[in-house]
Amino acid sequence: MTATAVLTARALLLDMDGTLVNSDASVERVWRRWAERHGLDGDEVMKVVHGRQGYASMALLLPDRPMEQNHADNARMLAEETADTDGVVAIPGAPEFLASLRGLPHALVTSADVPLSTARMAAAGLELPGVRVTAESVGASKPDPEGFLKGAAELGIAPADCVVFEDSGAGIAAGRAAGMTVVGIGARAAAHEPDVVVEDLTTVRVEAGADGTIRLHIG
């Protein structure tokens, strides 16, 4: 799956779940319980939920339900997910990758809220980036590009000079819509045609340029 490439950026925008943190076990437990409560097929639900905020997934899965019910249900789901960190671990290479970004422009851009992102990064033993765009920061869920555009704006970097790291179809679509280069992480990403795909972060090396650029050696 690993491609060989050198990408140049001025900032990196990092998704969390599936990109820095493997939280699939928790996501599966919580969402399959939700599917059962609503009489939905768990396998079909799991095809939808990755990368989106919960209310947006619910809107796709229960299109006739009022959105205020989705938001209320989403709040309960976030609390469930925050409490369930069993099996949450770092994606291979994530600790070293984040360490290599210290002092360089980068941000976390996640569909999780502050409590969930804090809990999962802590469970995985990962340091939270100083700049974070979470569910509370945006009005629209991925695949809308709002989160990535906000991340770029917070860092003061033009969208075209940002590289996104993502694992989900919704996230890859959001990065592409923001006009950014997208590095896909893992098998889930490969189906959605990011610019480059790697198995995990062990194959990504970061080099800081004297001119303020970031060179990513991939593969």
PDB file of N, CA and C in Angstrom, residues 7-83:
ATOM      1  N   LEU A   7       6.483  15.253  -0.435  1.00  0.00           N
ATOM      2  CA  LEU A   7       5.509  16.331  -0.486  1.00  0.00           C
ATOM      3  C   LEU A   7       6.062  17.529   0.269  1.00  0.00           C
ATOM      4  N   THR A   8       5.713  18.719  -0.186  1.00  0.00           N
ATOM      5  CA  THR A   8       6.138  19.946   0.485  1.00  0.00           C
ATOM      6  C   THR A   8       4.919  20.701   0.974  1.00  0.00           C
ATOM      7  N   ALA A   9       4.996  21.176   2.203  1.00  0.00           N
ATOM      8  CA  ALA A   9       3.878  21.910   2.802  1.00  0.00           C
ATOM      9  C   ALA A   9       4.427  23.010   3.694  1.00  0.00           C
ATOM     10  N   ARG A  10       3.522  23.860   4.168  1.00  0.00           N
ATOM     11  CA  ARG A  10       3.861  24.837   5.200  1.00  0.00           C
ATOM     12  C   ARG A  10       3.136  24.543   6.506  1.00  0.00           C
ATOM     13  N   ALA A  11       2.155  23.640   6.446  1.00  0.00           N
ATOM     14  CA  ALA A  11       1.456  23.214   7.651  1.00  0.00           C
ATOM     15  C   ALA A  11       0.834  21.853   7.409  1.00  0.00           C
ATOM     16  N   LEU A  12       0.656  21.089   8.496  1.00  0.00           N
ATOM     17  CA  LEU A  12       0.024  19.780   8.437  1.00  0.00           C
ATOM     18  C   LEU A  12      -1.235  19.804   9.285  1.00  0.00           C
ATOM     19  N   LEU A  13      -2.322  19.238   8.747  1.00  0.00           N
ATOM     20  CA  LEU A  13      -3.604  19.158   9.439  1.00  0.00           C
ATOM     21  C   LEU A  13      -3.934  17.690   9.647  1.00  0.00           C
ATOM     22  N   LEU A  14      -4.098  17.295  10.899  1.00  0.00           N
ATOM     23  CA  LEU A  14      -4.146  15.882  11.264  1.00  0.00           C
ATOM     24  C   LEU A  14      -5.512  15.496  11.818  1.00  0.00           C
ATOM     25  N   ASP A  15      -6.152  14.552  11.168  1.00  0.00           N
ATOM     26  CA  ASP A  15      -7.322  13.902  11.750  1.00  0.00           C
ATOM     27  C   ASP A  15      -6.847  13.080  12.951  1.00  0.00           C
ATOM     28  N   MET A  16      -7.777  12.657  13.799  1.00  0.00           N
ATOM     29  CA  MET A  16      -7.400  11.857  14.964  1.00  0.00           C
ATOM     30  C   MET A  16      -7.734  10.382  14.790  1.00  0.00           C
ATOM     31  N   ASP A  17      -9.022  10.024  14.838  1.00  0.00           N
ATOM     32  CA  ASP A  17      -9.426   8.617  14.810  1.00  0.00           C
ATOM     33  C   ASP A  17      -9.041   7.969  13.483  1.00  0.00           C
ATOM     34  N   GLY A  18      -8.274   6.885  13.557  1.00  0.00           N
ATOM     35  CA  GLY A  18      -7.849   6.180  12.358  1.00  0.00           C
ATOM     36  C   GLY A  18      -6.592   6.751  11.735  1.00  0.00           C
ATOM     37  N   THR A  19      -6.183   7.934  12.193  1.00  0.00           N
ATOM     38  CA  THR A  19      -5.003   8.603  11.646  1.00  0.00           C
ATOM     39  C   THR A  19      -3.880   8.653  12.667  1.00  0.00           C
ATOM     40  N   LEU A  20      -4.174   9.159  13.859  1.00  0.00           N
ATOM     41  CA  LEU A  20      -3.222   9.156  14.970  1.00  0.00           C
ATOM     42  C   LEU A  20      -3.558   8.084  15.999  1.00  0.00           C
ATOM     43  N   VAL A  21      -4.850   7.818  16.150  1.00  0.00           N
ATOM     44  CA  VAL A  21      -5.354   6.925  17.190  1.00  0.00           C
ATOM     45  C   VAL A  21      -6.198   5.820  16.564  1.00  0.00           C
ATOM     46  N   ASN A  22      -5.949   4.583  16.954  1.00  0.00           N
ATOM     47  CA  ASN A  22      -6.817   3.475  16.552  1.00  0.00           C
ATOM     48  C   ASN A  22      -7.884   3.308  17.629  1.00  0.00           C
ATOM     49  N   SER A  23      -9.066   3.831  17.338  1.00  0.00           N
ATOM     50  CA  SER A  23     -10.195   3.747  18.272  1.00  0.00           C
ATOM     51  C   SER A  23     -11.304   2.870  17.708  1.00  0.00           C
ATOM     52  N   ASP A  24     -10.977   2.058  16.711  1.00  0.00           N
ATOM     53  CA  ASP A  24     -12.014   1.285  16.021  1.00  0.00           C
ATOM     54  C   ASP A  24     -12.819   0.395  16.960  1.00  0.00           C
ATOM     55  N   ALA A  25     -12.160  -0.202  17.967  1.00  0.00           N
ATOM     56  CA  ALA A  25     -12.877  -1.110  18.867  1.00  0.00           C
ATOM     57  C   ALA A  25     -13.964  -0.360  19.632  1.00  0.00           C
ATOM     58  N   SER A  26     -13.638   0.818  20.136  1.00  0.00           N
ATOM     59  CA  SER A  26     -14.617   1.632  20.865  1.00  0.00           C
ATOM     60  C   SER A  26     -15.731   2.101  19.942  1.00  0.00           C
ATOM     61  N   VAL A  27     -15.358   2.584  18.762  1.00  0.00           N
ATOM     62  CA  VAL A  27     -16.356   3.065  17.794  1.00  0.00           C
ATOM     63  C   VAL A  27     -17.323   1.940  17.434  1.00  0.00           C
ATOM     64  N   GLU A  28     -16.777   0.756  17.199  1.00  0.00           N
ATOM     65  CA  GLU A  28     -17.632  -0.391  16.849  1.00  0.00           C
ATOM     66  C   GLU A  28     -18.600  -0.712  17.980  1.00  0.00           C
ATOM     67  N   ARG A  29     -18.114  -0.759  19.210  1.00  0.00           N
ATOM     68  CA  ARG A  29     -18.982  -1.108  20.330  1.00  0.00           C
ATOM     69  C   ARG A  29     -20.131  -0.110  20.472  1.00  0.00           C
ATOM     70  N   VAL A  30     -19.802   1.159  20.456  1.00  0.00           N
ATOM     71  CA  VAL A  30     -20.813   2.189  20.706  1.00  0.00           C
ATOM     72  C   VAL A  30     -21.816   2.274  19.556  1.00  0.00           C
ATOM     73  N   TRP A  31     -21.314   2.245  18.333  1.00  0.00           N
ATOM     74  CA  TRP A  31     -22.219   2.417  17.191  1.00  0.00           C
ATOM     75  C   TRP A  31     -23.031   1.158  16.898  1.00  0.00           C
ATOM     76  N   ARG A  32     -22.492   0.000  17.179  1.00  0.00           N
ATOM     77  CA  ARG A  32     -23.298  -1.216  16.979  1.00  0.00           C
ATOM     78  C   ARG A  32     -24.430  -1.291  18.012  1.00  0.00           C
ATOM     79  N   ARG A  33     -24.184  -0.832  19.232  1.00  0.00           N
ATOM     80  CA  ARG A  33     -25.278  -0.748  20.202  1.00  0.00           C
ATOM     81  C   ARG A  33     -26.350   0.230  19.716  1.00  0.00           C
ATOM     82  N   TRP A  34     -25.905   1.350  19.178  1.00  0.00           N
ATOM     83  CA  TRP A  34     -26.850   2.341  18.643  1.00  0.00           C
ATOM     84  C   TRP A  34     -27.658   1.737  17.500  1.00  0.00           C
ATOM     85  N   ALA A  35     -26.982   1.028  16.596  1.00  0.00           N
ATOM     86  CA  ALA A  35     -27.671   0.394  15.458  1.00  0.00           C
ATOM     87  C   ALA A  35     -28.736  -0.576  15.947  1.00  0.00           C
ATOM     88  N   GLU A  36     -28.391  -1.362  16.970  1.00  0.00           N
ATOM     89  CA  GLU A  36     -29.346  -2.335  17.493  1.00  0.00           C
ATOM     90  C   GLU A  36     -30.565  -1.631  18.092  1.00  0.00           C
ATOM     91  N   ARG A  37     -30.328  -0.539  18.801  1.00  0.00           N
ATOM     92  CA  ARG A  37     -31.444   0.199  19.403  1.00  0.00           C
ATOM     93  C   ARG A  37     -32.413   0.726  18.354  1.00  0.00           C
ATOM     94  N   HIS A  38     -31.892   1.009  17.160  1.00  0.00           N
ATOM     95  CA  HIS A  38     -32.717   1.607  16.105  1.00  0.00           C
ATOM     96  C   HIS A  38     -33.094   0.620  15.000  1.00  0.00           C
ATOM     97  N   GLY A  39     -32.806  -0.658  15.229  1.00  0.00           N
ATOM     98  CA  GLY A  39     -33.192  -1.677  14.270  1.00  0.00           C
ATOM     99  C   GLY A  39     -32.458  -1.591  12.946  1.00  0.00           C
ATOM    100  N   LEU A  40     -31.220  -1.133  12.993  1.00  0.00           N
ATOM    101  CA  LEU A  40     -30.422  -0.981  11.776  1.00  0.00           C
ATOM    102  C   LEU A  40     -29.342  -2.056  11.723  1.00  0.00           C
ATOM    103  N   ASP A  41     -28.901  -2.356  10.514  1.00  0.00           N
ATOM    104  CA  ASP A  41     -27.840  -3.335  10.316  1.00  0.00           C
ATOM    105  C   ASP A  41     -26.501  -2.730  10.730  1.00  0.00           C
ATOM    106  N   GLY A  42     -25.837  -3.376  11.689  1.00  0.00           N
ATOM    107  CA  GLY A  42     -24.598  -2.830  12.214  1.00  0.00           C
ATOM    108  C   GLY A  42     -23.515  -2.668  11.166  1.00  0.00           C
ATOM    109  N   ASP A  43     -23.409  -3.628  10.249  1.00  0.00           N
ATOM    110  CA  ASP A  43     -22.381  -3.538   9.213  1.00  0.00           C
ATOM    111  C   ASP A  43     -22.616  -2.337   8.310  1.00  0.00           C
ATOM    112  N   GLU A  44     -23.875  -2.076   7.990  1.00  0.00           N
ATOM    113  CA  GLU A  44     -24.185  -0.930   7.135  1.00  0.00           C
ATOM    114  C   GLU A  44     -23.919   0.383   7.876  1.00  0.00           C
ATOM    115  N   VAL A  45     -24.219   0.413   9.158  1.00  0.00           N
ATOM    116  CA  VAL A  45     -23.957   1.610   9.958  1.00  0.00           C
ATOM    117  C   VAL A  45     -22.463   1.912   9.989  1.00  0.00           C
ATOM    118  N   MET A  46     -21.644   0.882  10.152  1.00  0.00           N
ATOM    119  CA  MET A  46     -20.199   1.096  10.246  1.00  0.00           C
ATOM    120  C   MET A  46     -19.600   1.621   8.948  1.00  0.00           C
ATOM    121  N   LYS A  47     -20.282   1.420   7.832  1.00  0.00           N
ATOM    122  CA  LYS A  47     -19.800   1.963   6.557  1.00  0.00           C
ATOM    123  C   LYS A  47     -19.963   3.476   6.484  1.00  0.00           C
ATOM    124  N   VAL A  48     -20.812   4.025   7.352  1.00  0.00           N
ATOM    125  CA  VAL A  48     -21.178   5.440   7.276  1.00  0.00           C
ATOM    126  C   VAL A  48     -20.465   6.293   8.314  1.00  0.00           C
ATOM    127  N   VAL A  49     -20.216   5.737   9.517  1.00  0.00           N
ATOM    128  CA  VAL A  49     -19.931   6.601  10.661  1.00  0.00           C
ATOM    129  C   VAL A  49     -18.509   7.145  10.731  1.00  0.00           C
ATOM    130  N   HIS A  50     -17.551   6.516  10.088  1.00  0.00           N
ATOM    131  CA  HIS A  50     -16.160   6.951  10.238  1.00  0.00           C
ATOM    132  C   HIS A  50     -15.956   8.335   9.616  1.00  0.00           C
ATOM    133  N   GLY A  51     -15.341   9.216  10.409  1.00  0.00           N
ATOM    134  CA  GLY A  51     -14.946  10.533   9.901  1.00  0.00           C
ATOM    135  C   GLY A  51     -15.968  11.630  10.094  1.00  0.00           C
ATOM    136  N   ARG A  52     -17.220  11.272  10.291  1.00  0.00           N
ATOM    137  CA  ARG A  52     -18.277  12.275  10.452  1.00  0.00           C
ATOM    138  C   ARG A  52     -18.579  12.524  11.924  1.00  0.00           C
ATOM    139  N   GLN A  53     -19.153  13.684  12.209  1.00  0.00           N
ATOM    140  CA  GLN A  53     -19.743  13.870  13.523  1.00  0.00           C
ATOM    141  C   GLN A  53     -20.973  12.977  13.619  1.00  0.00           C
ATOM    142  N   GLY A  54     -21.281  12.525  14.836  1.00  0.00           N
ATOM    143  CA  GLY A  54     -22.359  11.564  15.024  1.00  0.00           C
ATOM    144  C   GLY A  54     -23.689  12.022  14.474  1.00  0.00           C
ATOM    145  N   TYR A  55     -24.040  13.292  14.693  1.00  0.00           N
ATOM    146  CA  TYR A  55     -25.343  13.755  14.217  1.00  0.00           C
ATOM    147  C   TYR A  55     -25.447  13.681  12.707  1.00  0.00           C
ATOM    148  N   ALA A  56     -24.307  13.897  12.007  1.00  0.00           N
ATOM    149  CA  ALA A  56     -24.313  13.837  10.549  1.00  0.00           C
ATOM    150  C   ALA A  56     -24.488  12.401  10.064  1.00  0.00           C
ATOM    151  N   SER A  57     -23.862  11.452  10.764  1.00  0.00           N
ATOM    152  CA  SER A  57     -24.069  10.036  10.435  1.00  0.00           C
ATOM    153  C   SER A  57     -25.519   9.640  10.662  1.00  0.00           C
ATOM    154  N   MET A  58     -26.079  10.084  11.772  1.00  0.00           N
ATOM    155  CA  MET A  58     -27.476   9.766  12.079  1.00  0.00           C
ATOM    156  C   MET A  58     -28.424  10.329  11.027  1.00  0.00           C
ATOM    157  N   ALA A  59     -28.123  11.510  10.531  1.00  0.00           N
ATOM    158  CA  ALA A  59     -28.978  12.123   9.512  1.00  0.00           C
ATOM    159  C   ALA A  59     -28.995  11.300   8.230  1.00  0.00           C
ATOM    160  N   LEU A  60     -27.873  10.656   7.920  1.00  0.00           N
ATOM    161  CA  LEU A  60     -27.819   9.792   6.741  1.00  0.00           C
ATOM    162  C   LEU A  60     -28.538   8.469   6.997  1.00  0.00           C
ATOM    163  N   LEU A  61     -28.409   7.956   8.217  1.00  0.00           N
ATOM    164  CA  LEU A  61     -28.961   6.636   8.533  1.00  0.00           C
ATOM    165  C   LEU A  61     -30.445   6.683   8.881  1.00  0.00           C
ATOM    166  N   LEU A  62     -30.899   7.810   9.436  1.00  0.00           N
ATOM    167  CA  LEU A  62     -32.313   7.987   9.802  1.00  0.00           C
ATOM    168  C   LEU A  62     -32.806   9.299   9.183  1.00  0.00           C
ATOM    169  N   PRO A  63     -32.945   9.318   7.855  1.00  0.00           N
ATOM    170  CA  PRO A  63     -33.203  10.590   7.167  1.00  0.00           C
ATOM    171  C   PRO A  63     -34.522  11.264   7.529  1.00  0.00           C
ATOM    172  N   ASP A  64     -35.469  10.526   8.079  1.00  0.00           N
ATOM    173  CA  ASP A  64     -36.762  11.119   8.421  1.00  0.00           C
ATOM    174  C   ASP A  64     -36.815  11.631   9.861  1.00  0.00           C
ATOM    175  N   ARG A  65     -35.758  11.460  10.617  1.00  0.00           N
ATOM    176  CA  ARG A  65     -35.778  11.875  12.017  1.00  0.00           C
ATOM    177  C   ARG A  65     -35.404  13.348  12.134  1.00  0.00           C
ATOM    178  N   PRO A  66     -36.088  14.114  12.986  1.00  0.00           N
ATOM    179  CA  PRO A  66     -35.748  15.538  13.160  1.00  0.00           C
ATOM    180  C   PRO A  66     -34.302  15.709  13.617  1.00  0.00           C
ATOM    181  N   MET A  67     -33.640  16.733  13.085  1.00  0.00           N
ATOM    182  CA  MET A  67     -32.231  16.937  13.387  1.00  0.00           C
ATOM    183  C   MET A  67     -31.985  17.202  14.868  1.00  0.00           C
ATOM    184  N   GLU A  68     -32.953  17.828  15.566  1.00  0.00           N
ATOM    185  CA  GLU A  68     -32.722  18.069  16.985  1.00  0.00           C
ATOM    186  C   GLU A  68     -32.602  16.763  17.756  1.00  0.00           C
ATOM    187  N   GLN A  69     -33.295  15.706  17.300  1.00  0.00           N
ATOM    188  CA  GLN A  69     -33.136  14.393  17.936  1.00  0.00           C
ATOM    189  C   GLN A  69     -31.748  13.830  17.682  1.00  0.00           C
ATOM    190  N   ASN A  70     -31.232  14.071  16.467  1.00  0.00           N
ATOM    191  CA  ASN A  70     -29.880  13.607  16.151  1.00  0.00           C
ATOM    192  C   ASN A  70     -28.849  14.295  17.044  1.00  0.00           C
ATOM    193  N   HIS A  71     -29.011  15.596  17.255  1.00  0.00           N
ATOM    194  CA  HIS A  71     -28.056  16.316  18.100  1.00  0.00           C
ATOM    195  C   HIS A  71     -28.126  15.829  19.539  1.00  0.00           C
ATOM    196  N   ALA A  72     -29.340  15.581  20.045  1.00  0.00           N
ATOM    197  CA  ALA A  72     -29.479  15.082  21.413  1.00  0.00           C
ATOM    198  C   ALA A  72     -28.874  13.683  21.550  1.00  0.00           C
ATOM    199  N   ASP A  73     -29.150  12.821  20.574  1.00  0.00           N
ATOM    200  CA  ASP A  73     -28.603  11.466  20.569  1.00  0.00           C
ATOM    201  C   ASP A  73     -27.081  11.512  20.458  1.00  0.00           C
ATOM    202  N   ASN A  74     -26.574  12.439  19.641  1.00  0.00           N
ATOM    203  CA  ASN A  74     -25.140  12.580  19.461  1.00  0.00           C
ATOM    204  C   ASN A  74     -24.450  12.935  20.772  1.00  0.00           C
ATOM    205  N   ALA A  75     -25.065  13.794  21.572  1.00  0.00           N
ATOM    206  CA  ALA A  75     -24.475  14.167  22.856  1.00  0.00           C
ATOM    207  C   ALA A  75     -24.334  12.947  23.761  1.00  0.00           C
ATOM    208  N   ARG A  76     -25.348  12.088  23.758  1.00  0.00           N
ATOM    209  CA  ARG A  76     -25.278  10.861  24.557  1.00  0.00           C
ATOM    210  C   ARG A  76     -24.193   9.928  24.030  1.00  0.00           C
ATOM    211  N   MET A  77     -24.095   9.825  22.693  1.00  0.00           N
ATOM    212  CA  MET A  77     -23.085   8.951  22.085  1.00  0.00           C
ATOM    213  C   MET A  77     -21.674   9.436  22.407  1.00  0.00           C
ATOM    214  N   LEU A  78     -21.458  10.757  22.367  1.00  0.00           N
ATOM    215  CA  LEU A  78     -20.138  11.299  22.685  1.00  0.00           C
ATOM    216  C   LEU A  78     -19.740  10.948  24.119  1.00  0.00           C
ATOM    217  N   ALA A  79     -20.698  11.025  25.024  1.00  0.00           N
ATOM    218  CA  ALA A  79     -20.415  10.665  26.410  1.00  0.00           C
ATOM    219  C   ALA A  79     -20.058   9.184  26.520  1.00  0.00           C
ATOM    220  N   GLU A  80     -20.779   8.328  25.798  1.00  0.00           N
ATOM    221  CA  GLU A  80     -20.471   6.895  25.794  1.00  0.00           C
ATOM    222  C   GLU A  80     -19.066   6.639  25.264  1.00  0.00           C
ATOM    223  N   GLU A  81     -18.736   7.288  24.158  1.00  0.00           N
ATOM    224  CA  GLU A  81     -17.431   7.078  23.534  1.00  0.00           C
ATOM    225  C   GLU A  81     -16.310   7.588  24.431  1.00  0.00           C
ATOM    226  N   THR A  82     -16.539   8.717  25.095  1.00  0.00           N
ATOM    227  CA  THR A  82     -15.513   9.286  25.972  1.00  0.00           C
ATOM    228  C   THR A  82     -15.213   8.353  27.134  1.00  0.00           C
ATOM    229  N   ALA A  83     -16.244   7.673  27.620  1.00  0.00           N
ATOM    230  CA  ALA A  83     -16.069   6.752  28.748  1.00  0.00           C
ATOM    231  C   ALA A  83     -15.478   5.412  28.337  1.00  0.00           C
TER     232      ALA A  83
END
